[in-house]
Short mmCIF file of C-alpha atoms in Angstrom, two decimals:
data_model
loop_
_atom_site.label_atom_id
_atom_site.label_comp_id
_atom_site.label_asym_id
_atom_site.label_seq_id
_atom_site.Cartn_x
_atom_site.Cartn_y
_atom_site.Cartn_z
CA MET A 22 -33.50 4.88 -13.90
CA GLU A 23 -36.65 4.97 -11.77
CA ARG A 24 -34.74 3.45 -8.87
CA ARG A 25 -31.99 6.06 -9.19
CA LEU A 26 -34.52 8.90 -9.34
CA ARG A 27 -36.22 7.55 -6.24
CA ASP A 28 -32.89 7.28 -4.39
CA CYS A 29 -32.02 10.85 -5.39
CA ASP A 30 -35.36 12.19 -4.25
CA GLU A 31 -35.18 10.36 -0.91
CA PHE A 32 -31.56 11.39 -0.30
CA PHE A 33 -32.24 15.11 -0.54
CA ARG A 34 -35.14 14.70 1.89
CA TYR A 35 -32.86 13.43 4.69
CA PRO A 36 -32.91 15.91 7.61
CA GLU A 37 -29.09 16.01 7.49
CA LEU A 38 -29.42 17.88 4.16
CA GLY A 39 -32.20 20.13 5.37
CA HIS A 40 -29.93 23.17 5.24
CA LEU A 41 -29.71 22.93 1.43
CA PRO A 42 -32.10 25.03 -0.64
CA ALA A 43 -35.11 23.13 -1.96
CA GLN A 44 -33.99 23.97 -5.49
CA ARG A 45 -30.96 21.69 -5.07
CA ARG A 46 -33.13 18.56 -4.94
CA LEU A 47 -35.13 19.67 -7.96
CA SER A 48 -32.05 20.51 -10.04
CA ALA A 49 -30.37 17.20 -9.19
CA LEU A 50 -33.51 15.29 -10.17
CA ALA A 51 -33.84 17.23 -13.40
CA GLU A 52 -30.19 16.63 -14.38
CA LEU A 53 -30.40 12.95 -13.48
CA ARG A 54 -33.57 12.56 -15.53
CA GLU A 55 -32.05 14.36 -18.52
CA THR A 56 -28.47 13.04 -18.56
CA GLY A 57 -28.53 9.89 -16.43
CA THR A 58 -26.22 11.41 -13.83
CA TYR A 59 -25.36 14.55 -11.85
CA ARG A 60 -22.38 15.75 -9.82
CA GLN A 61 -22.63 15.81 -6.05
CA THR A 62 -20.75 18.26 -3.86
CA ALA A 63 -18.10 17.05 -1.41
CA GLU A 64 -20.46 17.94 1.43
CA GLU A 65 -23.24 15.83 -0.07
CA ILE A 66 -20.86 12.89 -0.51
CA LEU A 67 -19.64 13.11 3.09
CA ILE A 68 -23.18 13.30 4.46
CA GLY A 69 -24.21 10.44 2.16
CA ALA A 70 -21.26 8.29 3.25
CA LYS A 71 -22.11 8.88 6.90
CA LEU A 72 -25.70 7.86 6.22
CA ALA A 73 -24.45 4.79 4.31
CA TRP A 74 -22.50 3.76 7.41
CA ARG A 75 -25.52 4.41 9.62
CA ASN A 76 -27.69 2.30 7.29
CA HIS A 77 -25.29 -0.64 6.92
CA ALA A 78 -26.90 -3.61 8.65
CA ARG A 79 -23.71 -5.61 9.18
CA CYS A 80 -21.63 -3.03 11.04
CA VAL A 81 -21.49 -3.13 14.83
CA GLY A 82 -19.54 0.13 15.05
CA ARG A 83 -22.26 2.42 13.72
CA LYS A 84 -22.45 4.49 16.88
CA HIS A 85 -19.56 6.51 15.47
CA TRP A 86 -21.11 7.24 12.05
CA ARG A 87 -20.86 11.01 12.55
CA SER A 88 -17.05 10.80 12.90
CA LEU A 89 -16.42 9.62 9.31
CA LYS A 90 -13.94 11.72 7.31
CA LEU A 91 -13.83 12.07 3.51
CA LEU A 92 -10.92 12.01 1.07
CA ASP A 93 -12.36 13.31 -2.21
CA ALA A 94 -10.50 11.65 -5.11
CA ARG A 95 -12.97 12.21 -7.92
CA GLN A 96 -10.40 14.23 -9.88
CA VAL A 97 -8.01 11.29 -10.50
CA THR A 98 -7.48 10.12 -14.09
CA SER A 99 -5.19 7.07 -13.81
CA ALA A 100 -4.57 3.91 -11.83
CA ASP A 101 -1.26 5.36 -10.61
CA GLU A 102 -3.06 8.37 -9.17
CA LEU A 103 -5.62 6.15 -7.50
CA ALA A 104 -2.86 4.05 -5.93
CA GLY A 105 -1.42 7.26 -4.51
CA VAL A 106 -4.85 8.11 -3.10
CA CYS A 107 -4.99 4.69 -1.43
CA TRP A 108 -1.64 5.37 0.25
CA GLU A 109 -2.93 8.75 1.47
CA HIS A 110 -6.00 6.97 2.86
CA LEU A 111 -3.76 4.55 4.77
CA ARG A 112 -1.65 7.39 6.15
CA LEU A 113 -4.60 9.49 7.30
CA ALA A 114 -6.69 6.62 8.63
CA THR A 115 -3.86 4.89 10.52
CA ASN A 116 -3.03 8.23 12.15
CA GLY A 117 -0.08 6.90 14.11
CA GLY A 118 -2.28 4.24 15.74
CA ALA A 119 -5.16 6.55 16.73
CA ILE A 120 -7.30 5.06 13.97
CA GLN A 121 -9.68 7.46 12.18
CA SER A 122 -12.79 6.33 10.30
CA MET A 123 -12.25 7.33 6.66
CA VAL A 124 -13.81 6.93 3.23
CA THR A 125 -12.08 7.74 -0.04
CA VAL A 126 -14.34 8.42 -3.01
CA GLY A 127 -13.11 8.17 -6.59
CA PRO A 128 -14.83 8.92 -9.92
CA GLN A 129 -18.52 8.09 -10.05
CA ARG A 130 -20.01 5.41 -12.25
CA VAL A 131 -21.15 6.57 -15.68
CA PRO A 132 -23.56 4.11 -17.33
CA GLY A 133 -22.02 2.37 -20.34
CA ARG A 134 -18.43 3.28 -19.48
CA ARG A 135 -15.64 1.33 -17.85
CA GLU A 136 -14.80 2.51 -14.36
CA PHE A 137 -12.08 2.80 -11.74
CA ARG A 138 -12.32 0.16 -9.05
CA ILE A 139 -10.21 -1.71 -6.53
CA VAL A 140 -10.25 -5.46 -7.07
CA SER A 141 -8.66 -6.27 -3.68
CA THR A 142 -11.09 -6.96 -0.83
CA GLN A 143 -9.11 -4.72 1.55
CA LEU A 144 -6.22 -2.29 1.16
CA ILE A 145 -4.13 -4.47 3.46
CA ARG A 146 -4.32 -8.25 3.25
CA TYR A 147 -1.84 -11.06 3.90
CA ALA A 148 -0.92 -13.45 1.10
CA GLY A 149 -1.70 -17.16 1.11
CA TYR A 150 0.63 -19.58 -0.74
CA ARG A 151 -0.20 -23.17 -1.64
CA ASN A 152 2.55 -25.62 -0.75
CA GLY A 153 3.29 -28.89 -2.49
CA ASP A 154 2.21 -30.94 0.53
CA GLY A 155 -1.28 -29.41 0.58
CA THR A 156 -0.55 -26.95 3.38
CA VAL A 157 -0.75 -23.17 3.06
CA THR A 158 1.78 -20.56 4.11
CA GLY A 159 0.00 -17.37 5.15
CA ASP A 160 -3.72 -16.67 5.01
CA PRO A 161 -5.73 -19.36 3.18
CA ALA A 162 -8.57 -16.86 2.66
CA ASN A 163 -6.36 -14.98 0.20
CA ILE A 164 -5.04 -17.81 -1.97
CA ALA A 165 -7.03 -16.68 -5.02
CA ALA A 166 -5.99 -13.04 -4.55
CA THR A 167 -2.36 -14.12 -4.16
CA GLU A 168 -2.43 -16.20 -7.32
CA GLN A 169 -4.08 -13.36 -9.23
CA ALA A 170 -1.31 -10.98 -8.09
CA GLN A 171 1.33 -13.54 -9.04
CA ALA A 172 -0.21 -13.92 -12.50
CA LEU A 173 0.26 -10.15 -12.90
CA GLY A 174 3.95 -10.47 -12.05
CA TRP A 175 4.03 -9.92 -8.28
CA ARG A 176 6.36 -12.06 -6.19
CA GLY A 177 6.17 -12.29 -2.42
CA GLU A 178 8.69 -13.61 0.07
CA ARG A 179 6.45 -16.56 1.07
CA THR A 180 6.36 -15.64 4.76
CA PRO A 181 3.17 -16.12 6.83
CA PHE A 182 2.53 -12.36 6.75
CA ASP A 183 3.44 -11.02 3.30
CA VAL A 184 1.37 -7.91 2.55
CA LEU A 185 -0.42 -8.33 -0.77
CA PRO A 186 -0.31 -5.56 -3.37
CA VAL A 187 -3.48 -3.60 -4.11
CA LEU A 188 -5.05 -4.55 -7.44
CA ILE A 189 -6.66 -1.66 -9.33
CA SER A 190 -8.74 -1.72 -12.50
CA ALA A 191 -8.86 1.44 -14.64
CA PRO A 192 -11.02 2.33 -17.68
CA ASP A 193 -8.04 2.48 -20.04
CA ALA A 194 -6.01 -0.49 -18.79
CA GLU A 195 -6.15 -4.03 -17.48
CA VAL A 196 -5.87 -4.80 -13.77
CA ARG A 197 -2.51 -3.71 -12.33
CA TYR A 198 -0.86 -4.37 -8.99
CA PHE A 199 0.65 -1.72 -6.71
CA GLU A 200 2.95 -2.57 -3.82
CA VAL A 201 1.77 -1.03 -0.56
CA PRO A 202 4.55 1.18 0.86
CA ARG A 203 5.90 -0.65 3.89
CA GLU A 204 6.00 2.50 6.02
CA LEU A 205 2.21 2.79 5.67
CA VAL A 206 1.46 -0.70 6.98
CA ARG A 207 1.21 -0.42 10.74
CA GLU A 208 1.44 -3.90 12.26
CA VAL A 209 1.24 -5.14 15.83
CA ASP A 210 3.40 -8.02 17.05
CA LEU A 211 1.40 -10.18 19.42
CA ALA A 212 2.56 -11.01 22.93
CA HIS A 213 0.76 -12.23 26.05
CA PRO A 214 1.09 -10.62 29.50
CA ASP A 215 1.13 -14.01 31.28
CA TYR A 216 2.82 -16.35 28.76
CA PRO A 217 6.36 -15.29 27.81
CA TRP A 218 6.49 -17.96 25.08
CA PHE A 219 3.62 -16.36 23.16
CA GLY A 220 5.87 -13.86 21.39
CA SER A 221 7.92 -16.73 19.91
CA LEU A 222 4.89 -17.75 17.81
CA GLY A 223 5.65 -14.84 15.48
CA LEU A 224 2.03 -13.73 15.25
CA LYS A 225 1.03 -10.22 14.24
CA TRP A 226 -1.79 -8.35 12.54
CA HIS A 227 -2.20 -5.09 10.69
CA ALA A 228 -3.83 -2.12 12.38
CA LEU A 229 -6.28 -0.97 9.71
CA PRO A 230 -9.31 -2.85 8.32
CA ALA A 231 -9.96 -0.90 5.09
CA VAL A 232 -12.68 -2.57 3.00
CA SER A 233 -12.18 -1.75 -0.68
CA ASN A 234 -14.43 -3.90 -2.88
CA MET A 235 -17.87 -2.42 -2.22
CA ASP A 236 -19.83 0.23 -4.11
CA LEU A 237 -20.99 3.37 -2.33
CA ASP A 238 -24.53 4.33 -3.40
CA ILE A 239 -25.63 7.89 -2.58
CA GLY A 240 -28.69 9.64 -3.98
CA GLY A 241 -28.84 7.73 -7.28
CA ILE A 242 -25.08 7.97 -7.87
CA THR A 243 -22.70 5.01 -7.48
CA TYR A 244 -19.03 5.27 -6.56
CA PRO A 245 -17.27 1.98 -7.41
CA PHE A 246 -13.99 3.23 -5.91
CA ALA A 247 -14.76 3.84 -2.25
CA PRO A 248 -12.43 2.18 0.29
CA PHE A 249 -13.56 2.82 3.84
CA ASN A 250 -12.53 1.84 7.36
CA GLY A 251 -13.40 1.99 10.98
CA TRP A 252 -11.22 0.13 13.48
CA TYR A 253 -10.93 -3.51 14.47
CA VAL A 254 -12.97 -5.32 17.07
CA GLY A 255 -10.44 -7.55 18.83
CA THR A 256 -12.40 -10.73 18.11
CA GLU A 257 -12.16 -10.14 14.36
CA ILE A 258 -8.45 -10.85 14.73
CA GLY A 259 -8.31 -13.23 17.68
CA ALA A 260 -11.49 -15.24 17.18
CA ARG A 261 -11.64 -15.34 13.38
CA ASN A 262 -8.55 -14.36 11.39
CA LEU A 263 -6.04 -16.21 13.56
CA SER A 264 -8.38 -18.92 14.90
CA ASP A 265 -10.64 -20.24 12.15
CA THR A 266 -9.61 -23.65 10.84
CA ASP A 267 -9.70 -22.29 7.27
CA ARG A 268 -7.58 -19.25 8.23
CA TYR A 269 -4.40 -19.30 10.38
CA ASN A 270 -5.78 -22.07 12.66
CA MET A 271 -3.53 -21.21 15.62
CA LEU A 272 -5.60 -22.76 18.42
CA PRO A 273 -4.02 -26.26 18.34
CA LEU A 274 -0.51 -24.83 18.65
CA ILE A 275 -1.50 -22.38 21.40
CA ALA A 276 -3.28 -25.16 23.31
CA ASP A 277 -0.17 -27.32 23.04
CA MET A 278 2.04 -24.50 24.33
CA MET A 279 -0.40 -23.98 27.21
CA GLY A 280 -0.20 -27.69 28.09
CA LEU A 281 -3.92 -28.26 27.62
CA ASP A 282 -5.52 -31.66 27.23
CA THR A 283 -6.56 -31.81 23.56
CA SER A 284 -7.72 -35.43 23.59
CA SER A 285 -11.39 -34.41 23.52
CA VAL A 286 -13.42 -31.32 22.70
CA ARG A 287 -15.11 -31.83 26.07
CA THR A 288 -12.01 -30.49 27.83
CA LEU A 289 -12.84 -27.13 26.20
CA TRP A 290 -9.25 -26.72 25.10
CA ARG A 291 -10.33 -24.70 22.07
CA ASP A 292 -12.26 -22.29 24.25
CA LYS A 293 -9.38 -21.82 26.67
CA ALA A 294 -6.86 -21.26 23.87
CA LEU A 295 -9.28 -18.88 22.13
CA ILE A 296 -9.66 -16.69 25.21
CA GLU A 297 -5.90 -16.39 25.65
CA LEU A 298 -5.35 -15.55 21.99
CA ASN A 299 -7.94 -12.77 22.24
CA HIS A 300 -6.31 -11.62 25.48
CA ALA A 301 -3.01 -11.36 23.60
CA VAL A 302 -4.60 -9.30 20.82
CA LEU A 303 -6.15 -6.77 23.22
CA HIS A 304 -2.99 -6.56 25.32
CA SER A 305 -0.68 -6.15 22.31
CA PHE A 306 -2.70 -3.46 20.53
CA ARG A 307 -2.95 -1.44 23.73
CA ALA A 308 0.78 -1.81 24.40
CA ALA A 309 1.54 -0.70 20.83
CA GLY A 310 -0.71 2.36 21.08
CA VAL A 311 -3.00 1.14 18.29
CA HIS A 312 -6.73 1.59 18.72
CA LEU A 313 -9.20 -1.27 18.57
CA VAL A 314 -12.22 -2.13 20.66
CA ASP A 315 -13.13 -5.24 22.67
CA HIS A 316 -16.35 -7.10 21.93
CA HIS A 317 -18.03 -6.23 25.24
CA THR A 318 -17.51 -2.51 24.79
CA VAL A 319 -18.60 -2.40 21.15
CA ALA A 320 -21.73 -4.44 21.93
CA LYS A 321 -22.74 -1.91 24.59
CA GLN A 322 -22.01 0.93 22.15
CA PHE A 323 -24.21 -0.68 19.51
CA CYS A 324 -27.14 -1.09 21.87
CA ASP A 325 -26.76 2.57 22.83
CA HIS A 326 -26.80 3.43 19.11
CA ALA A 327 -29.93 1.35 18.46
CA GLU A 328 -31.73 3.03 21.34
CA ARG A 329 -30.67 6.48 20.13
CA GLU A 330 -31.97 5.68 16.64
CA ALA A 331 -35.30 4.53 18.06
CA ALA A 332 -35.58 7.73 20.11
CA ALA A 333 -34.99 9.73 16.92
CA GLY A 334 -37.79 7.81 15.18
CA ARG A 335 -35.43 5.95 12.84
CA ARG A 336 -35.20 2.26 12.05
CA CYS A 337 -31.91 0.51 12.73
CA PRO A 338 -31.69 -2.35 10.18
CA THR A 339 -29.41 -4.98 11.66
CA ASP A 340 -28.04 -8.37 10.68
CA TRP A 341 -28.04 -10.16 14.05
CA SER A 342 -25.44 -12.71 12.97
CA TRP A 343 -22.93 -9.97 12.12
CA ILE A 344 -23.23 -7.68 15.11
CA ASN A 345 -22.76 -10.46 17.68
CA PRO A 346 -19.15 -11.44 18.43
CA PRO A 347 -17.78 -14.88 17.51
CA THR A 348 -16.87 -15.56 21.15
CA SER A 349 -18.83 -15.08 24.40
CA SER A 350 -21.86 -13.78 22.49
CA GLY A 351 -24.22 -14.58 25.33
CA LEU A 352 -22.24 -12.29 27.62
CA THR A 353 -22.90 -9.25 25.43
CA PRO A 354 -26.09 -7.14 25.35
CA THR A 355 -26.44 -7.40 21.55
CA PHE A 356 -27.26 -11.10 21.93
CA HIS A 357 -30.37 -10.63 24.06
CA ARG A 358 -32.58 -8.40 21.92
CA TYR A 359 -34.29 -8.14 18.54
CA TYR A 360 -33.58 -5.60 15.82
CA ASP A 361 -35.17 -4.18 12.69
CA GLU A 362 -34.77 -6.60 9.80
CA PRO A 363 -31.86 -5.90 7.41
CA ASP A 364 -32.99 -3.79 4.47
CA LEU A 365 -30.82 -4.44 1.41
CA ASP A 366 -32.62 -1.71 -0.53
CA VAL A 367 -32.08 1.16 1.89
CA ARG A 368 -29.91 3.96 0.48
CA PRO A 369 -27.42 5.53 0.95
CA ASN A 370 -25.41 2.36 1.65
CA PHE A 371 -22.25 0.42 1.04
CA VAL A 372 -23.31 -2.29 -1.41
CA LYS A 373 -21.71 -5.57 -2.38
CA ARG A 374 -20.88 -5.61 -6.07
CA ALA A 375 -22.83 -8.06 -8.18
CA ASP A 376 -19.58 -9.42 -9.64
CA ALA A 377 -17.52 -9.34 -6.41
#
């Protein structure tokens, strides 16, 4: 309780809430002390969510924290209603390809009671199926999530890019799965401007990275149902999701199609294939009219953000390993400077669940 009272007191002292009457902080503290909770206004939640984004040490896109939009879903009373809210989030955030940063906030946590939460790590994820020969069809990172959905009765088509259902836990029911409406899943087929054969690989990726398994802590109140999104950095797709050996592992095939010498790592065939895969991602998203950002641009934006925070007299807690891209890091300005140490206790924030 003392921690929650402290977070509440500190939250209402943020300059962004300076327009509120002083009595609001005192009444919130009094209600929290007496009942263990209090109800925040939609404005307070939106400001708190923006501050949570600004405080989150692992996000390189924090320059845009003021642009976050809120979908207030605290009134929902069932898993079906929450699934509908998720679909509305996808529709608003995808925005025809002009991705908008969004957060959807469901009912707040009440100590001692079961709660609404999304079990899935993101609203859109691709399934991963174990094959009898030890290989995997789809995304190996999502094998456990796929098998959990299958245990609940879901059946996919066993293609490399089956969209998983969203798993939702409600206070009055066990975990249920909800199929994501296909019309809400914007996907981009990948092609390369210089290699006509690239399109025959059948690669694609979804437009929206909507994280859904973190708690949102604001002013002593926790929201366990709080999916949120920005937009992709190209390297998240091209240099991790499609490249990592424990994910889609596409570099050997791309190198072979390029005619590269793969007899030794010293030929740098992985590096050459990686660059062209990332080139394809950036080219394809632009051609499809879907917004994402390249790693050079976002690194410059983050350094601008860090300097702006310093000028405002604020710390900018940063996890160096997360804000540097997985390719060509030394060519970006984020690589060549130090930052304030990550602060896991700073609130408001998006917080990893203890049981995630």
